[in-house]
mmCIF file of C-alpha atoms in Angstrom:
data_model
loop_
_atom_site.group_PDB
_atom_site.id
_atom_site.type_symbol
_atom_site.label_atom_id
_atom_site.label_comp_id
_atom_site.label_asym_id
_atom_site.label_seq_id
_atom_site.Cartn_x
_atom_site.Cartn_y
_atom_site.Cartn_z
ATOM 1 C CA MET A 166 -11.900 -219.547 191.155
ATOM 2 C CA TRP A 167 -9.272 -221.244 188.975
ATOM 3 C CA SER A 168 -7.665 -217.861 188.377
ATOM 4 C CA LEU A 169 -7.418 -217.297 192.128
ATOM 5 C CA LEU A 170 -5.915 -220.756 192.668
ATOM 6 C CA ALA A 171 -3.427 -220.234 189.852
ATOM 7 C CA THR A 172 -2.399 -216.849 191.232
ATOM 8 C CA SER A 173 -1.990 -218.323 194.717
ATOM 9 C CA ALA A 174 0.105 -221.166 193.325
ATOM 10 C CA VAL A 175 2.404 -218.736 191.518
ATOM 11 C CA ILE A 176 2.837 -216.630 194.664
ATOM 12 C CA LEU A 177 3.470 -219.722 196.812
ATOM 13 C CA THR A 178 5.999 -221.087 194.319
ATOM 14 C CA SER A 179 7.768 -217.736 194.249
ATOM 15 C CA VAL A 180 7.937 -217.567 198.044
ATOM 16 C CA LEU A 181 9.207 -221.138 198.351
ATOM 17 C CA SER A 182 11.788 -220.478 195.651
ATOM 18 C CA GLN A 183 13.032 -217.409 197.490
ATOM 19 C CA GLU A 184 13.259 -219.371 200.733
ATOM 20 C CA THR A 185 15.457 -222.007 199.110
ATOM 21 C CA ILE A 186 17.974 -219.420 197.890
ATOM 22 C CA PRO A 187 20.356 -218.471 200.719
ATOM 23 C CA PRO A 188 20.873 -214.747 201.305
ATOM 24 C CA TYR A 189 24.496 -214.973 200.179
ATOM 25 C CA VAL A 190 23.487 -216.329 196.741
ATOM 26 C CA LYS A 191 22.305 -214.315 193.758
ATOM 27 C CA HIS A 192 20.591 -216.442 191.105
ATOM 28 C CA CYS A 193 21.492 -216.150 187.415
ATOM 29 C CA LYS A 194 19.888 -217.632 184.304
ATOM 30 C CA GLY A 195 21.645 -218.938 181.232
ATOM 31 C CA SER A 196 19.010 -217.317 179.024
ATOM 32 C CA ASP A 197 19.947 -213.874 180.346
ATOM 33 C CA PRO A 198 21.613 -211.934 177.494
ATOM 34 C CA HIS A 199 23.712 -210.256 180.184
ATOM 35 C CA LEU A 200 24.725 -213.498 181.903
ATOM 36 C CA ILE A 201 28.344 -212.445 182.482
ATOM 37 C CA ASP A 202 27.203 -209.233 184.170
ATOM 38 C CA CYS A 203 24.847 -211.260 186.372
ATOM 39 C CA LEU A 204 27.606 -213.676 187.390
ATOM 40 C CA ILE A 205 29.965 -210.809 188.208
ATOM 41 C CA SER A 206 27.195 -209.186 190.241
ATOM 42 C CA ALA A 207 26.678 -212.496 192.074
ATOM 43 C CA LEU A 208 30.379 -212.596 192.962
ATOM 44 C CA HIS A 209 30.206 -209.029 194.247
ATOM 45 C CA HIS A 210 27.031 -209.876 196.177
ATOM 46 C CA ILE A 211 28.847 -212.468 198.278
ATOM 47 C CA ARG A 212 31.671 -210.141 199.393
ATOM 48 C CA PRO A 213 30.176 -209.014 202.730
ATOM 49 C CA PHE A 214 29.261 -212.615 203.576
ATOM 50 C CA LEU A 215 32.839 -213.740 202.951
ATOM 51 C CA ALA A 216 34.065 -210.927 205.182
ATOM 52 C CA LYS A 217 31.788 -211.982 208.056
ATOM 53 C CA GLY A 218 31.810 -215.738 207.472
ATOM 54 C CA ILE A 219 28.866 -218.017 206.668
ATOM 55 C CA PRO A 220 28.215 -220.230 209.727
ATOM 56 C CA GLU A 221 25.489 -222.331 208.084
ATOM 57 C CA ILE A 222 28.032 -223.803 205.665
ATOM 58 C CA GLN A 223 30.931 -223.787 208.152
ATOM 59 C CA MET A 224 32.785 -221.087 206.239
ATOM 60 C CA PRO A 225 34.936 -218.898 208.491
ATOM 61 C CA THR A 226 35.588 -215.259 207.774
ATOM 62 C CA VAL A 227 38.276 -214.457 205.237
ATOM 63 C CA GLU A 228 39.115 -211.279 207.169
ATOM 64 C CA PRO A 229 41.719 -212.299 207.899
ATOM 65 C CA PHE A 230 42.584 -215.638 206.407
ATOM 66 C CA ARG A 231 45.562 -217.587 207.689
ATOM 67 C CA MET A 232 48.238 -218.656 205.228
ATOM 68 C CA ASP A 233 51.047 -221.191 205.576
ATOM 69 C CA ASP A 234 54.654 -220.252 206.241
ATOM 70 C CA LEU A 235 56.852 -218.540 203.662
ATOM 71 C CA SER A 236 60.621 -219.104 203.645
ATOM 72 C CA LEU A 237 62.749 -216.670 201.640
ATOM 73 C CA ALA A 238 66.448 -216.422 200.791
ATOM 74 C CA LEU A 239 66.986 -212.696 200.192
ATOM 75 C CA THR A 240 70.767 -212.686 199.692
ATOM 76 C CA SER A 241 73.101 -215.420 198.484
ATOM 77 C CA GLY A 242 76.234 -216.960 199.944
ATOM 78 C CA PRO A 243 76.970 -219.157 202.961
ATOM 79 C CA ASN A 244 75.817 -216.404 205.321
ATOM 80 C CA GLY A 245 72.965 -215.244 203.099
ATOM 81 C CA TYR A 246 70.101 -213.377 204.733
ATOM 82 C CA LYS A 247 67.076 -215.665 205.092
ATOM 83 C CA ILE A 248 63.691 -214.981 206.631
ATOM 84 C CA THR A 249 60.694 -217.127 207.486
ATOM 85 C CA LEU A 250 57.196 -215.717 207.919
ATOM 86 C CA LYS A 251 54.858 -217.762 210.103
ATOM 87 C CA GLU A 252 51.209 -217.477 211.144
ATOM 88 C CA MET A 253 50.515 -215.109 208.266
ATOM 89 C CA ASP A 254 47.201 -213.267 208.584
ATOM 90 C CA ILE A 255 46.091 -211.538 205.387
ATOM 91 C CA TYR A 256 43.492 -208.766 205.409
ATOM 92 C CA GLY A 257 41.603 -207.108 202.552
ATOM 93 C CA SER A 258 40.918 -210.012 200.199
ATOM 94 C CA SER A 259 37.116 -209.698 200.438
ATOM 95 C CA ASN A 260 37.218 -206.152 199.039
ATOM 96 C CA PHE A 261 37.641 -207.335 195.461
ATOM 97 C CA THR A 262 36.191 -206.183 192.162
ATOM 98 C CA VAL A 263 35.820 -208.555 189.226
ATOM 99 C CA THR A 264 36.661 -206.559 186.103
ATOM 100 C CA LYS A 265 36.458 -209.391 183.580
ATOM 101 C CA LEU A 266 35.038 -212.909 183.528
ATOM 102 C CA LYS A 267 35.405 -215.572 180.865
ATOM 103 C CA LEU A 268 33.510 -218.836 181.250
ATOM 104 C CA ALA A 269 35.081 -222.225 180.618
ATOM 105 C CA GLN A 270 34.409 -223.500 177.100
ATOM 106 C CA ASN A 271 35.590 -226.471 175.037
ATOM 107 C CA GLY A 272 38.009 -227.621 177.712
ATOM 108 C CA ALA A 273 39.554 -224.180 178.213
ATOM 109 C CA PRO A 274 39.669 -222.928 181.827
ATOM 110 C CA PHE A 275 37.525 -220.144 183.189
ATOM 111 C CA GLU A 276 39.361 -216.871 183.743
ATOM 112 C CA ALA A 277 38.692 -213.847 185.926
ATOM 113 C CA LYS A 278 40.485 -210.532 186.307
ATOM 114 C CA ILE A 279 40.198 -209.232 189.858
ATOM 115 C CA ARG A 280 41.323 -205.958 191.413
ATOM 116 C CA ILE A 281 41.968 -205.508 195.120
ATOM 117 C CA PRO A 282 42.839 -201.962 196.221
ATOM 118 C CA LYS A 283 44.915 -203.012 199.204
ATOM 119 C CA MET A 284 45.874 -205.960 201.359
ATOM 120 C CA SER A 285 47.935 -206.211 204.511
ATOM 121 C CA ILE A 286 49.967 -209.052 205.987
ATOM 122 C CA ASN A 287 50.779 -209.576 209.659
ATOM 123 C CA ALA A 288 53.136 -212.409 210.563
ATOM 124 C CA ARG A 289 55.730 -213.716 212.982
ATOM 125 C CA TYR A 290 59.214 -213.182 211.614
ATOM 126 C CA THR A 291 62.431 -215.139 212.062
ATOM 127 C CA SER A 292 65.710 -214.469 210.283
ATOM 128 C CA SER A 293 69.239 -215.789 209.973
ATOM 129 C CA GLY A 294 72.453 -214.822 208.232
ATOM 130 C CA VAL A 295 74.134 -211.496 207.604
ATOM 131 C CA LEU A 296 72.288 -208.361 206.494
ATOM 132 C CA ILE A 297 74.591 -205.802 204.863
ATOM 133 C CA ILE A 298 77.507 -206.335 207.300
ATOM 134 C CA LEU A 299 75.529 -207.123 210.443
ATOM 135 C CA PRO A 300 74.667 -210.551 211.891
ATOM 136 C CA ALA A 301 70.892 -210.585 211.652
ATOM 137 C CA SER A 302 69.578 -213.717 213.318
ATOM 138 C CA GLY A 303 66.495 -213.113 215.421
ATOM 139 C CA ASN A 304 62.720 -212.938 215.495
ATOM 140 C CA GLY A 305 59.921 -210.427 215.801
ATOM 141 C CA THR A 306 56.833 -209.264 213.918
ATOM 142 C CA PHE A 307 56.450 -208.515 210.221
ATOM 143 C CA ASN A 308 53.941 -206.233 208.528
ATOM 144 C CA ALA A 309 53.383 -205.544 204.839
ATOM 145 C CA HIS A 310 50.994 -203.234 203.009
ATOM 146 C CA LEU A 311 50.280 -204.171 199.398
ATOM 147 C CA GLY A 312 48.434 -201.802 197.084
ATOM 148 C CA ASP A 313 46.875 -201.763 193.607
ATOM 149 C CA ILE A 314 46.698 -205.528 193.201
ATOM 150 C CA LEU A 315 45.621 -207.223 189.983
ATOM 151 C CA ALA A 316 44.945 -210.961 190.156
ATOM 152 C CA THR A 317 44.339 -213.211 187.176
ATOM 153 C CA VAL A 318 42.549 -216.360 188.298
ATOM 154 C CA LYS A 319 42.276 -219.379 186.007
ATOM 155 C CA GLY A 320 40.712 -222.691 186.872
ATOM 156 C CA GLN A 321 38.951 -225.838 185.822
ATOM 157 C CA MET A 322 35.724 -227.179 187.282
ATOM 158 C CA ARG A 323 33.633 -230.294 187.020
ATOM 159 C CA GLU A 324 30.108 -231.233 187.923
ATOM 160 C CA ILE A 325 29.452 -233.866 190.574
ATOM 161 C CA ASN A 326 26.250 -235.552 191.751
ATOM 162 C CA LYS A 327 25.385 -235.710 195.432
ATOM 163 C CA ASP A 328 22.028 -236.605 196.992
ATOM 164 C CA ASP A 329 20.343 -236.425 193.569
ATOM 165 C CA LYS A 330 21.577 -232.876 193.049
ATOM 166 C CA LYS A 331 24.351 -231.407 190.939
ATOM 167 C CA TYR A 332 27.227 -229.443 192.425
ATOM 168 C CA LEU A 333 30.305 -227.794 190.969
ATOM 169 C CA HIS A 334 33.822 -228.523 192.190
ATOM 170 C CA VAL A 335 37.012 -226.597 191.434
ATOM 171 C CA ASP A 336 39.674 -229.136 190.465
ATOM 172 C CA LYS A 337 42.457 -226.721 189.630
ATOM 173 C CA LEU A 338 43.081 -223.057 190.337
ATOM 174 C CA ASP A 339 46.022 -220.851 189.396
ATOM 175 C CA VAL A 340 46.600 -217.276 190.524
ATOM 176 C CA ASP A 341 48.890 -214.728 188.910
ATOM 177 C CA LEU A 342 49.541 -211.448 190.709
ATOM 178 C CA THR A 343 50.712 -207.965 189.837
ATOM 179 C CA ILE A 344 51.290 -205.708 192.847
ATOM 180 C CA LYS A 345 52.295 -202.109 192.183
ATOM 181 C CA ASP A 346 52.795 -200.770 195.693
ATOM 182 C CA VAL A 347 54.543 -202.501 198.577
ATOM 183 C CA ARG A 348 55.675 -201.360 202.021
ATOM 184 C CA MET A 349 57.265 -203.758 204.501
ATOM 185 C CA ALA A 350 58.540 -203.340 208.039
ATOM 186 C CA VAL A 351 59.563 -205.370 211.082
ATOM 187 C CA LYS A 352 59.150 -204.625 214.779
ATOM 188 C CA ARG A 353 60.367 -205.994 218.094
ATOM 189 C CA ILE A 354 63.225 -207.957 216.554
ATOM 190 C CA PHE A 355 66.703 -208.830 217.825
ATOM 191 C CA ASN A 356 65.616 -208.113 221.421
ATOM 192 C CA ASN A 357 64.608 -204.624 220.288
ATOM 193 C CA ASN A 358 68.118 -203.888 219.017
ATOM 194 C CA ARG A 359 67.624 -200.459 217.457
ATOM 195 C CA ILE A 360 70.535 -200.653 214.998
ATOM 196 C CA LEU A 361 69.550 -204.062 213.612
ATOM 197 C CA THR A 362 65.878 -203.094 213.456
ATOM 198 C CA GLU A 363 66.676 -199.918 211.520
ATOM 199 C CA ALA A 364 69.055 -201.796 209.202
ATOM 200 C CA THR A 365 66.393 -204.415 208.454
ATOM 201 C CA ASN A 366 63.710 -201.810 207.792
ATOM 202 C CA LEU A 367 66.085 -199.829 205.576
ATOM 203 C CA PHE A 368 66.725 -202.999 203.568
ATOM 204 C CA LEU A 369 62.974 -203.681 203.265
ATOM 205 C CA ARG A 370 62.200 -200.095 202.230
ATOM 206 C CA GLU A 371 64.856 -200.003 199.537
ATOM 207 C CA ASN A 372 64.289 -203.551 198.287
ATOM 208 C CA GLY A 373 60.551 -204.036 198.801
ATOM 209 C CA GLN A 374 59.817 -204.990 195.189
ATOM 210 C CA GLU A 375 62.755 -207.399 195.116
ATOM 211 C CA VAL A 376 61.590 -209.056 198.348
ATOM 212 C CA LEU A 377 58.110 -209.281 196.837
ATOM 213 C CA ARG A 378 59.557 -210.863 193.686
ATOM 214 C CA VAL A 379 61.211 -213.562 195.796
ATOM 215 C CA MET A 380 57.965 -214.078 197.728
ATOM 216 C CA MET A 381 55.763 -214.215 194.642
ATOM 217 C CA PRO A 382 56.049 -217.904 193.584
ATOM 218 C CA GLN A 383 55.127 -219.140 197.069
ATOM 219 C CA LEU A 384 52.574 -216.369 197.584
ATOM 220 C CA LYS A 385 50.718 -217.202 194.352
ATOM 221 C CA GLN A 386 50.713 -220.924 195.108
ATOM 222 C CA LYS A 387 49.435 -220.489 198.651
ATOM 223 C CA LEU A 388 46.808 -217.910 197.668
ATOM 224 C CA ALA A 389 45.541 -220.267 194.961
ATOM 225 C CA ALA A 390 45.165 -223.032 197.559
ATOM 226 C CA VAL A 391 43.232 -220.713 199.894
ATOM 227 C CA PHE A 392 40.939 -219.418 197.123
ATOM 228 C CA LYS A 393 40.279 -222.960 195.918
ATOM 229 C CA ARG A 394 39.381 -224.091 199.429
ATOM 230 C CA VAL A 395 36.984 -221.157 199.919
ATOM 231 C CA ALA A 396 35.339 -221.725 196.519
ATOM 232 C CA ASN A 397 34.810 -225.442 197.140
ATOM 233 C CA GLN A 398 33.476 -224.840 200.636
ATOM 234 C CA LEU A 399 30.798 -222.666 199.063
ATOM 235 C CA LEU A 400 30.102 -224.799 195.984
ATOM 236 C CA SER A 401 29.876 -228.057 197.943
ATOM 237 C CA ASN A 402 27.033 -226.594 200.020
ATOM 238 C CA VAL A 403 25.043 -224.866 197.278
ATOM 239 C CA ALA A 404 23.554 -226.988 194.495
ATOM 240 C CA THR A 405 24.086 -225.618 190.998
ATOM 241 C CA GLU A 406 20.352 -225.065 190.450
ATOM 242 C CA VAL A 407 20.256 -222.697 193.423
ATOM 243 C CA PHE A 408 22.538 -220.130 191.789
ATOM 244 C CA TYR A 409 22.166 -221.025 188.098
ATOM 245 C CA THR A 410 19.446 -222.359 185.810
ATOM 246 C CA GLU A 411 19.176 -222.259 182.040
ATOM 247 C CA ASN A 412 15.766 -220.533 182.050
#
């Protein structure tokens, strides 16, 4: 009789435990000798949920995610060629692979190496100044395809108490990027002026890496802000014990 009750209690506890773990969470234990592998697997587990969004924690889809404006000065001088990208929608960020993970220890930040095979950017485009020898003030649409992306993410976290439970919060997050392949183009600019459109696209084709270099400081800063917001939206709704326990 006691054996039956004990068995029933174990089964009931297991079922209740499973019910308290959301489907987008994979639980890891500190006693696991392969803890890092488990944590990486947990990050990979959440990818399709990030792509679709998680309504129960008010997390919208990250496909795409909207990023703030970027303003770039691509040539110098009083009539230098300047562009502004607005309403930037970025696709592909959920298709990531974590290749390395280092946990925070002794005050040092956590660090992750992440590969993304490709991302694309769609945005509204405005420009001013002179491009080559042509006045190039106008607006249109901008598209970029980025390939073979390596991101190094470093951050610091702290534990907070809320409703008698412990949660993690990302206080600081930095992103460094290496992007090997880049293709950029504009459409429907300068009232569909064919010569100016072709001149702009020629400039972007021949100087894609240089344009990317100018974009990079703002791009890294804005991506870090987006990633931090997504991480904290998740962590503020999932108590630490749900995804991690020591034993």
